[in-house]
Amino acid sequence: MRLEKIPDVFVRASAVIEEIEKHGFEAYFVGGSVRDTLLGKKSHDVDIATSAYPEEIKQIFKRTVDVGIDHGTVLVLYEEEQYEITTFRTESTYQDYRRPDTVTFVRSLEEDLKRRDFTINALAMDKEGTIIDLFHGLDDLNHGVIRAVGDPKERFHEDALRMMRGLRFASELDFEIETKTLEAIDLYHSLLSKISVERIAIEFIKLLLGKNRCKGLLPFIETACYQSCPGLKDRLDGLTAFSKLPNQLIEEEQQGWALLLKELRIPVSETRDFLKEWKLSNHLMHDVSELLYGLEVRLTGAWKAEDLFRLGLEKALSVEKMLSFYQHEVNLELTEKKYSALPITERKQLQISGNDLLAAFDKKPGKWLGILINELEAAVINGEVVNNKPDLILYSEKFVKKGE
Ligand code: ATP
Ligand code: MG
């Protein structure tokens, strides 16, 4: 099979392949970009596999960077673009069910494609757009099937992460996992515990954000893969509830986690502990806690000024959108309107400073000052006092005794 119209990224990159071929080696496009192009999806970068060894690639191109030389990958800078060029390789002596400890460079494309995880990921394409399909990947692509290359049991035993990858591709591409592949996941699910949390998390997040989430999530639950994921071991009920949310697209990672935590019935106060186990960044953990907080607020009532102030517009809108998972009316306009009606949106807009208050009450600084500023902020937000200095001082008299 030959692609009729080769996308521009490949056309630009074909000059690199030509250069490699001129030196007597083979080179092909491989991996996700070939798969995605055949599915009619845009791919931004292309991966190239070659029979040339890394040292040989470095001799062919002037500007290169050793990005993963042990695994055979050299980054080539070629006319304004960068290309990852990886030597054909086989992987051997997998220990601990993860990543091979030795990779062996080979000159054969077939050997290289054989070590890849799924048939749809084992397609190669030459510079003219001809597809090299040694494992019936095109059939599987056309029928929407995730099938391991070779014996699935062997392949998952070699590298257990592939099981999570299979589940995420099912979700991302809206594909079915082929029976023997699924049976092997069922059999070997517990090997996932050998894989680092970070690598599992990458795949799990992609699964959450996939276009048919349930296609990945249901087998993730049924094969018990969830039992090797942080914090999920004893949470079958919550996960099942999560899988029953409307199967619509989750727009962003933060929303994915917030919806999951909500269904797992993890309170806002325990969000960090749960997400820490997944090794997420502090920033993300904070965002998820806020979204979960907002979701709980909105599922039980209307937005209050204080909550909108706390969340900010972006998070409030994100919460509002999540209501659609709960057959709840989503009103983005009203959320924006209420947000714009806030007297202030940041503390620094408060028309009084700590120094003003110290002077007004002739008092020494102390804990009282922070408490007072919090009170003033809340009062301004809730419209109990106008945001100007004289009014704020007058209002403060309720809370402060002079000169103590
Ligand atoms: P994405 O579009 O999400 O990047 P991808 O298929 O390109 O998906 P990558 O992780 O970028 O995924 O890997 C590139 C290619 O390398 C895959 O298409 C596959 O051929 C191969 N590959 C990646 N991870 C594995 C693995 N654990 N086992 C075997 N082959 C793998
Ligand atoms: Mg990729």
Coordinates of C-alpha atoms and ligand atoms in Angstrom, one line a residue:
M1 CA 0.0 0.0 0.0
R2 CA 1.2 3.5 -0.8
L3 CA -0.1 6.8 0.7
E4 CA -1.5 9.0 -2.0
K5 CA -0.8 12.2 -0.3
I6 CA 2.2 12.3 2.0
P7 CA 1.8 15.0 4.7
D8 CA 4.3 17.9 4.7
V9 CA 6.2 16.8 7.8
F10 CA 7.1 13.6 6.0
V11 CA 7.9 15.4 2.7
R12 CA 10.4 17.6 4.6
A13 CA 11.9 14.7 6.5
S14 CA 12.3 12.6 3.4
A15 CA 15.4 14.6 2.6
V16 CA 17.0 13.2 5.7
I17 CA 16.1 9.6 4.7
E18 CA 17.5 10.3 1.2
E19 CA 20.8 11.5 2.8
I20 CA 21.0 8.3 4.8
E21 CA 20.2 6.2 1.8
K22 CA 22.9 8.0 -0.2
H23 CA 25.4 6.6 2.2
G24 CA 24.2 3.1 1.6
F25 CA 21.9 2.5 4.6
E26 CA 18.2 2.0 4.9
A27 CA 15.9 4.4 6.7
Y28 CA 12.1 4.5 7.3
F29 CA 9.5 6.4 9.1
V30 CA 8.2 4.3 12.0
G31 CA 6.0 4.3 15.1
G32 CA 3.2 6.5 16.1
S33 CA 3.5 9.1 13.3
V34 CA 3.0 6.4 10.6
R35 CA 0.0 5.0 12.5
D36 CA -1.6 8.4 13.1
T37 CA -1.1 9.5 9.5
L38 CA -2.9 6.4 8.3
L39 CA -5.7 7.2 10.7
G40 CA -5.9 10.6 9.1
K41 CA -4.6 12.3 12.2
K42 CA -2.0 15.1 12.1
S43 CA 1.4 14.2 13.6
H44 CA 3.8 16.9 14.5
D45 CA 7.0 15.0 14.6
V46 CA 8.2 11.9 12.9
D47 CA 10.4 9.1 14.1
I48 CA 13.0 7.6 11.8
A49 CA 14.5 4.2 12.1
T50 CA 17.7 3.3 10.2
S51 CA 20.2 0.5 9.6
A52 CA 23.0 2.9 10.2
Y53 CA 24.6 2.8 13.6
P54 CA 24.6 5.9 15.7
E55 CA 28.3 6.7 14.9
E56 CA 27.5 6.4 11.2
I57 CA 24.6 8.8 11.5
K58 CA 26.8 11.2 13.3
Q59 CA 29.2 11.0 10.4
I60 CA 26.5 11.7 7.8
F61 CA 25.0 14.7 9.5
K62 CA 26.9 17.8 10.6
R63 CA 24.7 18.8 13.5
T64 CA 23.7 16.0 15.9
V65 CA 23.0 15.7 19.6
D66 CA 23.4 12.4 21.5
V67 CA 20.0 12.2 23.1
G68 CA 19.8 8.5 23.8
I69 CA 22.9 7.0 22.3
D70 CA 22.7 3.9 24.4
H71 CA 19.4 3.1 22.9
G72 CA 20.6 4.1 19.5
T73 CA 18.9 7.4 19.2
V74 CA 20.6 10.5 17.7
L75 CA 18.9 13.8 17.3
V76 CA 19.7 15.3 13.9
L77 CA 19.3 19.0 13.2
Y78 CA 18.5 19.4 9.6
E79 CA 17.3 22.6 7.9
E80 CA 15.2 24.2 10.7
E81 CA 13.9 20.8 11.9
Q82 CA 15.0 18.1 14.4
Y83 CA 14.6 14.4 13.9
E84 CA 15.1 11.5 16.2
I85 CA 16.9 8.9 14.3
T86 CA 17.1 5.5 16.0
T87 CA 19.2 2.5 14.8
F88 CA 17.3 -0.7 14.2
R89 CA 17.6 -2.7 17.3
T90 CA 16.5 -5.8 19.1
E91 CA 16.0 -5.9 22.9
S92 CA 17.1 -8.8 24.9
T93 CA 17.4 -10.2 28.4
Y94 CA 14.5 -8.4 29.9
Q95 CA 14.9 -8.7 33.6
D96 CA 12.3 -7.5 36.2
Y97 CA 9.7 -7.3 33.4
R98 CA 10.7 -3.8 32.4
R99 CA 12.9 -2.2 29.8
P100 CA 15.6 -4.4 28.3
D101 CA 19.0 -4.3 29.9
T102 CA 20.8 -4.6 26.6
V103 CA 19.8 -3.4 23.2
T104 CA 21.6 -4.8 20.2
F105 CA 21.8 -2.8 17.1
V106 CA 20.9 -4.7 14.0
R107 CA 20.8 -4.0 10.2
S108 CA 17.3 -5.5 9.6
L109 CA 14.1 -3.5 9.7
E110 CA 12.1 -6.7 10.3
E111 CA 14.0 -7.4 13.5
D112 CA 13.3 -3.8 14.7
L113 CA 9.6 -4.0 13.9
K114 CA 9.3 -7.3 15.7
R115 CA 10.3 -5.8 19.0
R116 CA 7.6 -3.2 18.8
D117 CA 4.5 -3.5 21.0
F118 CA 1.4 -3.6 18.8
T119 CA 0.9 -4.4 15.2
I120 CA -0.5 -0.8 14.5
N121 CA 2.8 0.5 16.0
A122 CA 4.9 -1.8 13.9
L123 CA 4.2 -0.2 10.6
A124 CA 7.0 1.5 8.6
M125 CA 6.9 3.8 5.7
D126 CA 9.5 4.6 3.1
K127 CA 10.2 8.1 1.8
E128 CA 7.8 7.6 -1.1
G129 CA 4.9 6.7 1.2
T130 CA 4.9 3.0 0.7
I131 CA 3.8 1.2 3.8
I132 CA 5.8 -1.8 5.0
D133 CA 3.4 -4.0 6.9
L134 CA 5.0 -7.2 8.2
F135 CA 2.5 -8.0 10.9
H136 CA -0.9 -7.1 9.4
G137 CA -0.9 -3.8 11.2
L138 CA -3.0 -2.3 8.3
D139 CA -5.7 -4.8 8.8
D140 CA -5.8 -4.1 12.5
L141 CA -5.8 -0.4 11.9
N142 CA -8.7 -0.7 9.5
H143 CA -10.7 -2.9 11.9
G144 CA -9.8 -0.9 15.0
V145 CA -7.8 -3.7 16.8
I146 CA -5.0 -3.5 19.3
R147 CA -3.0 -6.7 18.9
A148 CA 0.4 -7.5 20.3
V149 CA 3.2 -8.3 17.8
G150 CA 3.9 -12.0 18.2
D151 CA 2.9 -13.9 21.4
P152 CA 1.2 -11.4 23.7
K153 CA 2.1 -13.3 26.8
E154 CA 5.8 -13.2 25.9
R155 CA 5.6 -9.5 25.0
F156 CA 3.9 -8.5 28.3
H157 CA 6.2 -10.7 30.2
E158 CA 9.2 -8.9 28.6
D159 CA 7.8 -5.4 29.4
A160 CA 4.7 -5.1 31.5
L161 CA 4.2 -1.4 30.6
R162 CA 3.0 -2.6 27.2
M163 CA -0.3 -3.7 29.0
M164 CA -1.0 -0.1 30.1
R165 CA 0.0 1.1 26.6
G166 CA -2.5 -1.3 25.1
L167 CA -5.3 0.0 27.3
R168 CA -4.5 3.6 26.6
F169 CA -4.4 3.0 22.8
A170 CA -7.9 1.4 23.1
S171 CA -9.1 4.5 24.8
E172 CA -7.2 7.0 22.6
L173 CA -8.0 5.4 19.3
D174 CA -11.4 3.9 20.2
F175 CA -10.1 0.5 19.3
E176 CA -10.9 -3.0 20.7
I177 CA -8.2 -5.1 22.3
E178 CA -7.9 -8.4 20.5
T179 CA -8.9 -11.5 22.6
K180 CA -5.5 -13.2 23.1
T181 CA -3.9 -9.8 23.8
L182 CA -6.6 -9.1 26.4
E183 CA -6.2 -12.6 27.9
A184 CA -2.5 -12.0 28.3
I185 CA -3.2 -8.7 30.1
D186 CA -5.6 -10.6 32.4
L187 CA -3.0 -13.2 33.1
Y188 CA 0.0 -10.8 33.7
H189 CA -1.7 -7.8 35.2
S190 CA 0.2 -8.1 38.4
L191 CA 3.6 -7.6 36.6
L192 CA 2.7 -4.0 36.3
S193 CA 3.8 -3.6 39.9
K194 CA 7.4 -3.8 38.5
I195 CA 6.9 -0.7 36.4
S196 CA 7.7 2.8 37.8
V197 CA 4.8 4.9 38.8
E198 CA 5.9 7.7 36.5
R199 CA 5.7 5.5 33.4
I200 CA 2.3 4.0 34.5
A201 CA 1.0 7.5 35.1
I202 CA 1.9 8.7 31.6
E203 CA -0.2 5.9 30.1
F204 CA -3.0 6.2 32.6
I205 CA -3.4 9.9 31.9
K206 CA -3.6 9.3 28.2
L207 CA -6.2 6.6 28.9
L208 CA -8.3 9.1 30.9
L209 CA -8.2 11.7 28.1
G210 CA -8.9 9.3 25.3
K211 CA -11.8 9.7 22.9
N212 CA -13.4 6.5 24.1
R213 CA -12.3 6.3 27.7
C214 CA -14.5 3.4 28.5
K215 CA -12.8 1.2 25.9
G216 CA -9.6 1.5 28.0
L217 CA -11.1 1.9 31.4
L218 CA -13.4 -1.2 31.4
P219 CA -10.6 -3.7 30.5
F220 CA -8.3 -1.8 32.9
I221 CA -10.8 -2.7 35.6
E222 CA -11.8 -6.2 34.4
T223 CA -8.2 -7.4 34.0
A224 CA -7.4 -6.0 37.4
C225 CA -4.5 -3.8 36.1
Y226 CA -5.9 -1.1 38.5
Q227 CA -4.7 -3.2 41.4
S228 CA -1.1 -2.3 40.6
C229 CA -1.8 1.4 40.4
P230 CA -1.2 3.8 43.3
G231 CA -4.1 4.1 45.6
L232 CA -6.5 2.1 43.5
K233 CA -6.0 -1.4 44.8
D234 CA -9.1 -1.5 47.1
R235 CA -11.2 0.8 45.2
L236 CA -13.1 -1.3 42.7
D237 CA -16.5 0.3 43.6
G238 CA -15.3 3.8 43.1
L239 CA -13.6 2.9 39.8
T240 CA -16.7 1.2 38.6
A241 CA -18.7 4.3 39.5
F242 CA -16.1 6.3 37.5
S243 CA -16.5 4.0 34.5
K244 CA -20.2 4.7 34.6
L245 CA -19.8 8.5 34.1
P246 CA -21.0 9.5 30.7
N247 CA -18.4 8.4 28.2
Q248 CA -17.7 11.9 26.9
L249 CA -14.3 13.4 26.3
I250 CA -12.5 14.7 29.4
E251 CA -10.8 17.9 28.2
E252 CA -7.8 18.1 30.5
E253 CA -5.7 16.1 32.9
Q254 CA -6.8 18.1 35.9
Q255 CA -10.4 17.4 35.2
G256 CA -9.7 13.7 34.7
W257 CA -8.1 13.4 38.2
A258 CA -10.9 15.5 39.8
L259 CA -13.6 13.4 38.3
L260 CA -11.8 10.2 39.4
L261 CA -11.3 11.4 42.9
K262 CA -14.9 12.4 43.2
E263 CA -16.1 9.0 42.2
L264 CA -13.5 7.3 44.5
R265 CA -15.1 9.5 47.3
I266 CA -11.7 10.9 48.2
P267 CA -12.3 14.1 50.1
V268 CA -10.5 17.4 49.1
S269 CA -8.4 17.1 52.3
E270 CA -6.9 13.8 51.1
T271 CA -6.4 14.7 47.5
R272 CA -2.7 15.5 47.9
D273 CA -1.9 12.2 49.6
F274 CA -3.6 10.3 46.9
L275 CA -2.0 12.2 44.0
K276 CA 1.5 12.3 45.6
E277 CA 1.6 8.5 45.2
W278 CA 1.1 9.1 41.5
K279 CA 4.1 11.4 41.7
L280 CA 2.3 14.3 40.2
S281 CA 3.7 17.8 40.4
N282 CA 2.7 20.1 43.2
H283 CA 1.2 22.5 40.7
L284 CA -1.1 19.8 39.3
M285 CA -2.0 18.5 42.8
H286 CA -3.1 22.0 43.8
D287 CA -5.2 22.4 40.6
V288 CA -6.9 19.1 41.1
S289 CA -7.7 19.8 44.7
E290 CA -9.3 23.1 43.7
L291 CA -11.3 21.6 40.9
L292 CA -12.6 18.9 43.3
Y293 CA -13.5 21.5 45.8
G294 CA -15.3 23.5 43.2
L295 CA -17.1 20.4 41.9
E296 CA -18.4 19.6 45.4
V297 CA -19.6 23.2 45.7
R298 CA -21.3 23.3 42.4
L299 CA -23.0 19.9 42.7
T300 CA -24.7 21.1 45.9
G301 CA -25.6 24.7 45.0
A302 CA -24.9 27.9 43.0
W303 CA -21.6 29.6 42.8
K304 CA -20.9 31.8 45.8
A305 CA -18.7 34.9 45.4
E306 CA -16.1 33.5 47.8
D307 CA -15.7 30.3 45.8
L308 CA -15.3 32.2 42.6
F309 CA -12.7 34.4 44.1
R310 CA -10.8 31.4 45.5
L311 CA -10.8 29.4 42.2
G312 CA -10.4 32.2 39.7
L313 CA -12.2 32.3 36.4
E314 CA -10.3 29.6 34.6
K315 CA -10.8 26.9 37.2
A316 CA -14.4 28.0 37.9
L317 CA -15.2 27.5 34.2
S318 CA -13.4 24.2 34.2
V319 CA -15.6 23.0 37.2
E320 CA -18.7 24.3 35.4
K321 CA -17.9 22.2 32.4
M322 CA -17.5 19.1 34.5
L323 CA -21.1 19.4 35.6
S324 CA -22.0 17.8 32.3
F325 CA -20.8 14.5 33.7
Y326 CA -23.5 14.8 36.3
Q327 CA -26.6 15.6 34.2
H328 CA -26.3 19.1 35.8
E329 CA -27.0 22.2 33.8
V330 CA -23.7 23.9 32.7
N331 CA -23.9 27.6 32.6
L332 CA -20.6 29.1 31.5
E333 CA -22.1 32.5 30.8
L334 CA -23.6 32.9 34.2
T335 CA -20.3 31.8 35.8
E336 CA -18.5 34.5 33.8
K337 CA -21.1 37.0 34.7
K338 CA -20.9 36.3 38.4
Y339 CA -17.1 36.3 38.3
S340 CA -17.1 39.7 36.6
A341 CA -19.4 41.0 39.3
L342 CA -16.8 40.2 42.0
P343 CA -15.8 43.5 43.6
I344 CA -12.2 42.3 43.7
T345 CA -10.5 39.3 42.1
E346 CA -7.2 39.5 43.9
R347 CA -6.2 40.4 47.4
K348 CA -3.9 43.1 46.2
Q349 CA -6.9 45.1 45.0
L350 CA -8.0 45.6 48.6
Q351 CA -7.8 49.4 49.1
I352 CA -6.1 49.1 52.4
S353 CA -2.7 47.8 53.5
G354 CA -1.3 46.3 56.7
N355 CA 0.5 49.6 57.4
D356 CA -2.8 51.5 57.0
L357 CA -4.4 49.3 59.6
L358 CA -1.5 49.5 62.0
A359 CA -1.6 53.3 61.8
A360 CA -5.4 53.5 62.1
F361 CA -5.6 51.4 65.3
D362 CA -2.2 52.3 66.7
K363 CA -1.4 48.7 67.4
K364 CA 1.6 46.5 67.1
P365 CA 1.8 43.9 64.2
G366 CA 0.6 40.4 65.2
K367 CA -1.6 37.6 64.3
W368 CA -4.6 39.8 64.5
L369 CA -3.6 41.7 61.4
G370 CA -3.6 38.7 59.1
I371 CA -7.0 37.6 60.6
L372 CA -8.4 41.1 60.0
I373 CA -7.2 41.3 56.4
N374 CA -8.9 37.9 55.8
E375 CA -12.1 39.3 57.3
L376 CA -11.9 42.4 55.2
E377 CA -11.2 40.5 52.0
A378 CA -14.3 38.2 52.6
A379 CA -16.4 41.2 53.5
V380 CA -15.5 43.1 50.3
I381 CA -16.0 40.0 48.2
N382 CA -19.4 39.4 49.7
G383 CA -20.4 43.0 49.3
E384 CA -20.7 43.7 53.0
V385 CA -18.4 46.7 52.8
V386 CA -17.3 49.0 50.0
N387 CA -13.7 48.7 48.9
N388 CA -12.3 52.0 50.0
K389 CA -10.1 53.0 52.9
P390 CA -12.5 54.9 55.2
D391 CA -15.2 52.3 54.9
L392 CA -12.7 49.5 55.5
I393 CA -11.4 51.2 58.6
L394 CA -14.9 51.8 59.9
Y395 CA -15.7 48.2 59.2
S396 CA -12.6 47.0 61.0
E397 CA -13.6 48.7 64.2
K398 CA -16.0 45.8 64.8
F399 CA -13.0 43.5 65.1
V400 CA -10.3 45.6 66.7
K401 CA -9.8 47.3 70.0
K402 CA -7.5 50.3 69.7
G403 CA -4.0 50.5 71.1
E404 CA -3.6 47.0 72.6
Ligands
ATP1 P1 2.2 8.5 20.9 O1 1.5 9.0 19.7 O2 1.4 8.6 22.1 O3 3.6 9.1 21.0 P2 3.6 6.2 20.0 O4 3.1 4.9 19.5 O5 4.4 7.0 19.1 O6 2.4 7.0 20.6 P3 6.0 6.3 21.7 O7 6.1 6.0 23.1 O8 6.3 7.6 21.1 O9 4.4 5.9 21.3 O10 6.8 5.2 21.0 C1 7.1 5.1 19.6 C2 7.1 3.7 19.1 O11 8.1 2.9 19.8 C3 5.8 3.0 19.2 O12 4.9 3.3 18.2 C4 6.2 1.6 19.2 O13 6.5 1.1 18.0 C5 7.6 1.6 20.0 N1 7.4 1.4 21.5 C6 7.2 2.4 22.4 N2 7.1 1.8 23.6 C7 7.3 0.5 23.5 C8 7.3 -0.6 24.4 N3 7.2 -0.5 25.7 N4 7.5 -1.8 23.8 C9 7.6 -2.0 22.5 N5 7.6 -1.0 21.6 C10 7.4 0.2 22.1
MG2 MG 5.4 9.0 19.7

